[in-house]
Amino acid sequence: MRTRRKQTDVPAPDQPWNEVVAGLWMGGHEFRAHTGQVEFAVVRDEFDVVQTLLRLPGHGPDAGVEHHVWPIPDGPLDGTQLAGVIRLARAACDALDEGRKVLVRCYHGYNRSGLVVAHALVRRGHSADEAIRLIRSRRSPWALHNELFVEYLQAGLPTARLLEELAE
């Protein structure tokens, strides 16, 4: 399964991860450092919980850090994949309620992580459009440039999941 389409026009982010709201961070596996070079973003023990939507060897986190892995494509998702996104968002909210620091990451930290973070924000009272604007302002204007993911969020992930399952 391909989990990421190569998009040469999408720049690497300037930071390995960014805080979207208190305790909830969004990031990726590579970023453009101050030198201009693309570097790997390796998680050690900076976070209490790491949620990984694209797993690359050697990118952490350290042993002892709670780590959830749910690989999904940066494209159409089926009902099972959407159910996993919903579960991750719920787990992120639960961890935040416990005062834990959460990182949600994918390749660049734009689309897949944005889907989980946006749904977590919706669960916490934001509208989908507010969540998308907040993510783009805190992470990057490139965040959630996958229009299908924006459509999922605007429909509501439970509704999108139901529609995908009916289509299967």
mmCIF file with all atom_site columns, N, CA, C and O in Angstrom, residues 51-91:
data_model
loop_
_atom_site.group_PDB
_atom_site.id
_atom_site.type_symbol
_atom_site.label_atom_id
_atom_site.label_alt_id
_atom_site.label_comp_id
_atom_site.label_asym_id
_atom_site.label_entity_id
_atom_site.label_seq_id
_atom_site.pdbx_PDB_ins_code
_atom_site.Cartn_x
_atom_site.Cartn_y
_atom_site.Cartn_z
_atom_site.occupancy
_atom_site.B_iso_or_equiv
_atom_site.pdbx_formal_charge
_atom_site.auth_seq_id
_atom_site.auth_comp_id
_atom_site.auth_asym_id
_atom_site.auth_atom_id
_atom_site.pdbx_PDB_model_num
ATOM 1   N N  . GLN A 1 51 ? 1.200   9.635  18.345 1.00 0.00 ? 51 GLN A N  1
ATOM 2   C CA . GLN A 1 51 ? 0.322   8.934  17.413 1.00 0.00 ? 51 GLN A CA 1
ATOM 3   C C  . GLN A 1 51 ? 0.946   9.048  16.025 1.00 0.00 ? 51 GLN A C  1
ATOM 4   O O  . GLN A 1 51 ? 1.189   10.151 15.540 1.00 0.00 ? 51 GLN A O  1
ATOM 5   N N  . THR A 1 52 ? 1.199   7.906  15.410 1.00 0.00 ? 52 THR A N  1
ATOM 6   C CA . THR A 1 52 ? 1.922   7.842  14.147 1.00 0.00 ? 52 THR A CA 1
ATOM 7   C C  . THR A 1 52 ? 1.015   7.300  13.051 1.00 0.00 ? 52 THR A C  1
ATOM 8   O O  . THR A 1 52 ? 0.508   6.194  13.168 1.00 0.00 ? 52 THR A O  1
ATOM 9   N N  . LEU A 1 53 ? 0.840   8.093  11.993 1.00 0.00 ? 53 LEU A N  1
ATOM 10  C CA . LEU A 1 53 ? 0.003   7.701  10.865 1.00 0.00 ? 53 LEU A CA 1
ATOM 11  C C  . LEU A 1 53 ? 0.824   7.222  9.675  1.00 0.00 ? 53 LEU A C  1
ATOM 12  O O  . LEU A 1 53 ? 0.281   6.721  8.704  1.00 0.00 ? 53 LEU A O  1
ATOM 13  N N  . LEU A 1 54 ? 2.124   7.399  9.749  1.00 0.00 ? 54 LEU A N  1
ATOM 14  C CA . LEU A 1 54 ? 3.079   6.875  8.779  1.00 0.00 ? 54 LEU A CA 1
ATOM 15  C C  . LEU A 1 54 ? 4.333   6.559  9.577  1.00 0.00 ? 54 LEU A C  1
ATOM 16  O O  . LEU A 1 54 ? 4.958   7.468  10.121 1.00 0.00 ? 54 LEU A O  1
ATOM 17  N N  . ARG A 1 55 ? 4.667   5.280  9.664  1.00 0.00 ? 55 ARG A N  1
ATOM 18  C CA . ARG A 1 55 ? 5.798   4.887  10.503 1.00 0.00 ? 55 ARG A CA 1
ATOM 19  C C  . ARG A 1 55 ? 7.050   4.688  9.664  1.00 0.00 ? 55 ARG A C  1
ATOM 20  O O  . ARG A 1 55 ? 7.040   3.943  8.689  1.00 0.00 ? 55 ARG A O  1
ATOM 21  N N  . LEU A 1 56 ? 8.103   5.368  10.063 1.00 0.00 ? 56 LEU A N  1
ATOM 22  C CA . LEU A 1 56 ? 9.402   5.195  9.431  1.00 0.00 ? 56 LEU A CA 1
ATOM 23  C C  . LEU A 1 56 ? 10.387  4.713  10.496 1.00 0.00 ? 56 LEU A C  1
ATOM 24  O O  . LEU A 1 56 ? 10.421  5.279  11.592 1.00 0.00 ? 56 LEU A O  1
ATOM 25  N N  . PRO A 1 57 ? 11.186  3.703  10.178 1.00 0.00 ? 57 PRO A N  1
ATOM 26  C CA . PRO A 1 57 ? 12.147  3.188  11.164 1.00 0.00 ? 57 PRO A CA 1
ATOM 27  C C  . PRO A 1 57 ? 13.131  4.268  11.612 1.00 0.00 ? 57 PRO A C  1
ATOM 28  O O  . PRO A 1 57 ? 13.542  5.113  10.827 1.00 0.00 ? 57 PRO A O  1
ATOM 29  N N  . GLY A 1 58 ? 13.475  4.238  12.887 1.00 0.00 ? 58 GLY A N  1
ATOM 30  C CA . GLY A 1 58 ? 14.480  5.138  13.425 1.00 0.00 ? 58 GLY A CA 1
ATOM 31  C C  . GLY A 1 58 ? 13.976  6.524  13.784 1.00 0.00 ? 58 GLY A C  1
ATOM 32  O O  . GLY A 1 58 ? 14.762  7.406  14.099 1.00 0.00 ? 58 GLY A O  1
ATOM 33  N N  . HIS A 1 59 ? 12.681  6.751  13.751 1.00 0.00 ? 59 HIS A N  1
ATOM 34  C CA . HIS A 1 59 ? 12.120  8.063  14.036 1.00 0.00 ? 59 HIS A CA 1
ATOM 35  C C  . HIS A 1 59 ? 11.462  8.134  15.411 1.00 0.00 ? 59 HIS A C  1
ATOM 36  O O  . HIS A 1 59 ? 10.800  9.106  15.730 1.00 0.00 ? 59 HIS A O  1
ATOM 37  N N  . GLY A 1 60 ? 11.655  7.106  16.238 1.00 0.00 ? 60 GLY A N  1
ATOM 38  C CA . GLY A 1 60 ? 11.149  7.117  17.596 1.00 0.00 ? 60 GLY A CA 1
ATOM 39  C C  . GLY A 1 60 ? 9.682   6.795  17.667 1.00 0.00 ? 60 GLY A C  1
ATOM 40  O O  . GLY A 1 60 ? 9.077   6.382  16.685 1.00 0.00 ? 60 GLY A O  1
ATOM 41  N N  . PRO A 1 61 ? 9.143   6.961  18.838 1.00 0.00 ? 61 PRO A N  1
ATOM 42  C CA . PRO A 1 61 ? 9.674   7.571  20.060 1.00 0.00 ? 61 PRO A CA 1
ATOM 43  C C  . PRO A 1 61 ? 10.476  6.563  20.895 1.00 0.00 ? 61 PRO A C  1
ATOM 44  O O  . PRO A 1 61 ? 10.545  5.380  20.563 1.00 0.00 ? 61 PRO A O  1
ATOM 45  N N  . ASP A 1 62 ? 11.049  7.081  21.997 1.00 0.00 ? 62 ASP A N  1
ATOM 46  C CA . ASP A 1 62 ? 11.799  6.235  22.924 1.00 0.00 ? 62 ASP A CA 1
ATOM 47  C C  . ASP A 1 62 ? 10.890  5.214  23.580 1.00 0.00 ? 62 ASP A C  1
ATOM 48  O O  . ASP A 1 62 ? 9.671   5.422  23.695 1.00 0.00 ? 62 ASP A O  1
ATOM 49  N N  . ALA A 1 63 ? 11.504  4.139  24.050 1.00 0.00 ? 63 ALA A N  1
ATOM 50  C CA . ALA A 1 63 ? 10.773  3.143  24.835 1.00 0.00 ? 63 ALA A CA 1
ATOM 51  C C  . ALA A 1 63 ? 10.182  3.841  26.057 1.00 0.00 ? 63 ALA A C  1
ATOM 52  O O  . ALA A 1 63 ? 10.779  4.763  26.613 1.00 0.00 ? 63 ALA A O  1
ATOM 53  N N  . GLY A 1 64 ? 8.991   3.454  26.424 1.00 0.00 ? 64 GLY A N  1
ATOM 54  C CA . GLY A 1 64 ? 8.339   4.053  27.578 1.00 0.00 ? 64 GLY A CA 1
ATOM 55  C C  . GLY A 1 64 ? 7.371   5.160  27.213 1.00 0.00 ? 64 GLY A C  1
ATOM 56  O O  . GLY A 1 64 ? 6.550   5.557  28.031 1.00 0.00 ? 64 GLY A O  1
ATOM 57  N N  . VAL A 1 65 ? 7.459   5.670  25.985 1.00 0.00 ? 65 VAL A N  1
ATOM 58  C CA . VAL A 1 65 ? 6.511   6.673  25.514 1.00 0.00 ? 65 VAL A CA 1
ATOM 59  C C  . VAL A 1 65 ? 5.329   5.914  24.904 1.00 0.00 ? 65 VAL A C  1
ATOM 60  O O  . VAL A 1 65 ? 5.516   5.008  24.090 1.00 0.00 ? 65 VAL A O  1
ATOM 61  N N  . GLU A 1 66 ? 4.122   6.278  25.308 1.00 0.00 ? 66 GLU A N  1
ATOM 62  C CA . GLU A 1 66 ? 2.931   5.640  24.740 1.00 0.00 ? 66 GLU A CA 1
ATOM 63  C C  . GLU A 1 66 ? 2.888   5.949  23.250 1.00 0.00 ? 66 GLU A C  1
ATOM 64  O O  . GLU A 1 66 ? 2.952   7.107  22.843 1.00 0.00 ? 66 GLU A O  1
ATOM 65  N N  . HIS A 1 67 ? 2.774   4.899  22.434 1.00 0.00 ? 67 HIS A N  1
ATOM 66  C CA . HIS A 1 67 ? 2.875   5.063  20.988 1.00 0.00 ? 67 HIS A CA 1
ATOM 67  C C  . HIS A 1 67 ? 1.739   4.307  20.312 1.00 0.00 ? 67 HIS A C  1
ATOM 68  O O  . HIS A 1 67 ? 1.600   3.104  20.477 1.00 0.00 ? 67 HIS A O  1
ATOM 69  N N  . HIS A 1 68 ? 0.927   5.031  19.552 1.00 0.00 ? 68 HIS A N  1
ATOM 70  C CA . HIS A 1 68 ? -0.165  4.448  18.775 1.00 0.00 ? 68 HIS A CA 1
ATOM 71  C C  . HIS A 1 68 ? 0.197   4.570  17.303 1.00 0.00 ? 68 HIS A C  1
ATOM 72  O O  . HIS A 1 68 ? 0.523   5.669  16.838 1.00 0.00 ? 68 HIS A O  1
ATOM 73  N N  . VAL A 1 69 ? 0.128   3.466  16.565 1.00 0.00 ? 69 VAL A N  1
ATOM 74  C CA . VAL A 1 69 ? 0.461   3.471  15.144 1.00 0.00 ? 69 VAL A CA 1
ATOM 75  C C  . VAL A 1 69 ? -0.775  3.044  14.357 1.00 0.00 ? 69 VAL A C  1
ATOM 76  O O  . VAL A 1 69 ? -1.357  1.989  14.630 1.00 0.00 ? 69 VAL A O  1
ATOM 77  N N  . TRP A 1 70 ? -1.193  3.879  13.421 1.00 0.00 ? 70 TRP A N  1
ATOM 78  C CA . TRP A 1 70 ? -2.331  3.579  12.563 1.00 0.00 ? 70 TRP A CA 1
ATOM 79  C C  . TRP A 1 70 ? -2.007  4.111  11.166 1.00 0.00 ? 70 TRP A C  1
ATOM 80  O O  . TRP A 1 70 ? -2.365  5.230  10.806 1.00 0.00 ? 70 TRP A O  1
ATOM 81  N N  . PRO A 1 71 ? -1.287  3.315  10.347 1.00 0.00 ? 71 PRO A N  1
ATOM 82  C CA . PRO A 1 71 ? -0.896  3.791  9.015  1.00 0.00 ? 71 PRO A CA 1
ATOM 83  C C  . PRO A 1 71 ? -2.119  3.935  8.107  1.00 0.00 ? 71 PRO A C  1
ATOM 84  O O  . PRO A 1 71 ? -2.920  3.015  7.982  1.00 0.00 ? 71 PRO A O  1
ATOM 85  N N  . ILE A 1 72 ? -2.246  5.110  7.510  1.00 0.00 ? 72 ILE A N  1
ATOM 86  C CA . ILE A 1 72 ? -3.319  5.361  6.547  1.00 0.00 ? 72 ILE A CA 1
ATOM 87  C C  . ILE A 1 72 ? -2.732  6.098  5.358  1.00 0.00 ? 72 ILE A C  1
ATOM 88  O O  . ILE A 1 72 ? -1.712  6.787  5.480  1.00 0.00 ? 72 ILE A O  1
ATOM 89  N N  . PRO A 1 73 ? -3.373  5.995  4.192  1.00 0.00 ? 73 PRO A N  1
ATOM 90  C CA . PRO A 1 73 ? -2.883  6.731  3.024  1.00 0.00 ? 73 PRO A CA 1
ATOM 91  C C  . PRO A 1 73 ? -3.262  8.201  3.098  1.00 0.00 ? 73 PRO A C  1
ATOM 92  O O  . PRO A 1 73 ? -4.193  8.576  3.808  1.00 0.00 ? 73 PRO A O  1
ATOM 93  N N  . ASP A 1 74 ? -2.555  9.017  2.346  1.00 0.00 ? 74 ASP A N  1
ATOM 94  C CA . ASP A 1 74 ? -2.901  10.425 2.187  1.00 0.00 ? 74 ASP A CA 1
ATOM 95  C C  . ASP A 1 74 ? -3.816  10.505 0.975  1.00 0.00 ? 74 ASP A C  1
ATOM 96  O O  . ASP A 1 74 ? -3.489  11.081 -0.051 1.00 0.00 ? 74 ASP A O  1
ATOM 97  N N  . GLY A 1 75 ? -4.961  9.847  1.095  1.00 0.00 ? 75 GLY A N  1
ATOM 98  C CA . GLY A 1 75 ? -5.923  9.748  0.008  1.00 0.00 ? 75 GLY A CA 1
ATOM 99  C C  . GLY A 1 75 ? -7.216  9.186  0.542  1.00 0.00 ? 75 GLY A C  1
ATOM 100 O O  . GLY A 1 75 ? -7.448  9.216  1.755  1.00 0.00 ? 75 GLY A O  1
ATOM 101 N N  . PRO A 1 76 ? -8.062  8.646  -0.329 1.00 0.00 ? 76 PRO A N  1
ATOM 102 C CA . PRO A 1 76 ? -9.350  8.122  0.126  1.00 0.00 ? 76 PRO A CA 1
ATOM 103 C C  . PRO A 1 76 ? -9.179  7.074  1.234  1.00 0.00 ? 76 PRO A C  1
ATOM 104 O O  . PRO A 1 76 ? -8.294  6.221  1.166  1.00 0.00 ? 76 PRO A O  1
ATOM 105 N N  . LEU A 1 77 ? -10.031 7.186  2.250  1.00 0.00 ? 77 LEU A N  1
ATOM 106 C CA . LEU A 1 77 ? -9.987  6.266  3.381  1.00 0.00 ? 77 LEU A CA 1
ATOM 107 C C  . LEU A 1 77 ? -11.260 5.424  3.398  1.00 0.00 ? 77 LEU A C  1
ATOM 108 O O  . LEU A 1 77 ? -12.342 5.929  3.079  1.00 0.00 ? 77 LEU A O  1
ATOM 109 N N  . ASP A 1 78 ? -11.116 4.164  3.784  1.00 0.00 ? 78 ASP A N  1
ATOM 110 C CA . ASP A 1 78 ? -12.305 3.331  3.936  1.00 0.00 ? 78 ASP A CA 1
ATOM 111 C C  . ASP A 1 78 ? -12.862 3.493  5.347  1.00 0.00 ? 78 ASP A C  1
ATOM 112 O O  . ASP A 1 78 ? -12.295 4.209  6.176  1.00 0.00 ? 78 ASP A O  1
ATOM 113 N N  . GLY A 1 79 ? -13.987 2.836  5.611  1.00 0.00 ? 79 GLY A N  1
ATOM 114 C CA . GLY A 1 79 ? -14.649 2.979  6.902  1.00 0.00 ? 79 GLY A CA 1
ATOM 115 C C  . GLY A 1 79 ? -13.778 2.559  8.073  1.00 0.00 ? 79 GLY A C  1
ATOM 116 O O  . GLY A 1 79 ? -13.786 3.209  9.124  1.00 0.00 ? 79 GLY A O  1
ATOM 117 N N  . THR A 1 80 ? -13.010 1.493  7.902  1.00 0.00 ? 80 THR A N  1
ATOM 118 C CA . THR A 1 80 ? -12.126 1.023  8.976  1.00 0.00 ? 80 THR A CA 1
ATOM 119 C C  . THR A 1 80 ? -11.036 2.045  9.268  1.00 0.00 ? 80 THR A C  1
ATOM 120 O O  . THR A 1 80 ? -10.716 2.317  10.423 1.00 0.00 ? 80 THR A O  1
ATOM 121 N N  . GLN A 1 81 ? -10.470 2.627  8.220  1.00 0.00 ? 81 GLN A N  1
ATOM 122 C CA . GLN A 1 81 ? -9.425  3.638  8.409  1.00 0.00 ? 81 GLN A CA 1
ATOM 123 C C  . GLN A 1 81 ? -9.987  4.882  9.089  1.00 0.00 ? 81 GLN A C  1
ATOM 124 O O  . GLN A 1 81 ? -9.357  5.440  9.991  1.00 0.00 ? 81 GLN A O  1
ATOM 125 N N  . LEU A 1 82 ? -11.183 5.299  8.690  1.00 0.00 ? 82 LEU A N  1
ATOM 126 C CA . LEU A 1 82 ? -11.813 6.452  9.336  1.00 0.00 ? 82 LEU A CA 1
ATOM 127 C C  . LEU A 1 82 ? -12.144 6.153  10.793 1.00 0.00 ? 82 LEU A C  1
ATOM 128 O O  . LEU A 1 82 ? -11.993 7.015  11.660 1.00 0.00 ? 82 LEU A O  1
ATOM 129 N N  . ALA A 1 83 ? -12.558 4.923  11.089 1.00 0.00 ? 83 ALA A N  1
ATOM 130 C CA . ALA A 1 83 ? -12.821 4.533  12.486 1.00 0.00 ? 83 ALA A CA 1
ATOM 131 C C  . ALA A 1 83 ? -11.544 4.665  13.310 1.00 0.00 ? 83 ALA A C  1
ATOM 132 O O  . ALA A 1 83 ? -11.582 5.107  14.464 1.00 0.00 ? 83 ALA A O  1
ATOM 133 N N  . GLY A 1 84 ? -10.404 4.288  12.738 1.00 0.00 ? 84 GLY A N  1
ATOM 134 C CA . GLY A 1 84 ? -9.130  4.433  13.436 1.00 0.00 ? 84 GLY A CA 1
ATOM 135 C C  . GLY A 1 84 ? -8.773  5.884  13.687 1.00 0.00 ? 84 GLY A C  1
ATOM 136 O O  . GLY A 1 84 ? -8.260  6.232  14.760 1.00 0.00 ? 84 GLY A O  1
ATOM 137 N N  . VAL A 1 85 ? -9.040  6.757  12.732 1.00 0.00 ? 85 VAL A N  1
ATOM 138 C CA . VAL A 1 85 ? -8.796  8.192  12.904 1.00 0.00 ? 85 VAL A CA 1
ATOM 139 C C  . VAL A 1 85 ? -9.659  8.723  14.050 1.00 0.00 ? 85 VAL A C  1
ATOM 140 O O  . VAL A 1 85 ? -9.179  9.475  14.908 1.00 0.00 ? 85 VAL A O  1
ATOM 141 N N  . ILE A 1 86 ? -10.917 8.311  14.083 1.00 0.00 ? 86 ILE A N  1
ATOM 142 C CA . ILE A 1 86 ? -11.824 8.738  15.151 1.00 0.00 ? 86 ILE A CA 1
ATOM 143 C C  . ILE A 1 86 ? -11.313 8.257  16.509 1.00 0.00 ? 86 ILE A C  1
ATOM 144 O O  . ILE A 1 86 ? -11.312 9.020  17.484 1.00 0.00 ? 86 ILE A O  1
ATOM 145 N N  . ARG A 1 87 ? -10.844 7.010  16.572 1.00 0.00 ? 87 ARG A N  1
ATOM 146 C CA . ARG A 1 87 ? -10.293 6.469  17.831 1.00 0.00 ? 87 ARG A CA 1
ATOM 147 C C  . ARG A 1 87 ? -9.057  7.243  18.277 1.00 0.00 ? 87 ARG A C  1
ATOM 148 O O  . ARG A 1 87 ? -8.892  7.533  19.468 1.00 0.00 ? 87 ARG A O  1
ATOM 149 N N  . LEU A 1 88 ? -8.165  7.560  17.338 1.00 0.00 ? 88 LEU A N  1
ATOM 150 C CA . LEU A 1 88 ? -6.960  8.318  17.692 1.00 0.00 ? 88 LEU A CA 1
ATOM 151 C C  . LEU A 1 88 ? -7.323  9.703  18.220 1.00 0.00 ? 88 LEU A C  1
ATOM 152 O O  . LEU A 1 88 ? -6.727  10.176 19.196 1.00 0.00 ? 88 LEU A O  1
ATOM 153 N N  . ALA A 1 89 ? -8.276  10.367 17.589 1.00 0.00 ? 89 ALA A N  1
ATOM 154 C CA . ALA A 1 89 ? -8.689  11.694 18.055 1.00 0.00 ? 89 ALA A CA 1
ATOM 155 C C  . ALA A 1 89 ? -9.267  11.605 19.463 1.00 0.00 ? 89 ALA A C  1
ATOM 156 O O  . ALA A 1 89 ? -8.973  12.453 20.317 1.00 0.00 ? 89 ALA A O  1
ATOM 157 N N  . ARG A 1 90 ? -10.060 10.582 19.721 1.00 0.00 ? 90 ARG A N  1
ATOM 158 C CA . ARG A 1 90 ? -10.629 10.390 21.062 1.00 0.00 ? 90 ARG A CA 1
ATOM 159 C C  . ARG A 1 90 ? -9.511  10.136 22.078 1.00 0.00 ? 90 ARG A C  1
ATOM 160 O O  . ARG A 1 90 ? -9.509  10.713 23.165 1.00 0.00 ? 90 ARG A O  1
ATOM 161 N N  . ALA A 1 91 ? -8.536  9.300  21.710 1.00 0.00 ? 91 ALA A N  1
ATOM 162 C CA . ALA A 1 91 ? -7.409  9.016  22.606 1.00 0.00 ? 91 ALA A CA 1
ATOM 163 C C  . ALA A 1 91 ? -6.585  10.277 22.862 1.00 0.00 ? 91 ALA A C  1
ATOM 164 O O  . ALA A 1 91 ? -6.111  10.499 23.987 1.00 0.00 ? 91 ALA A O  1
#
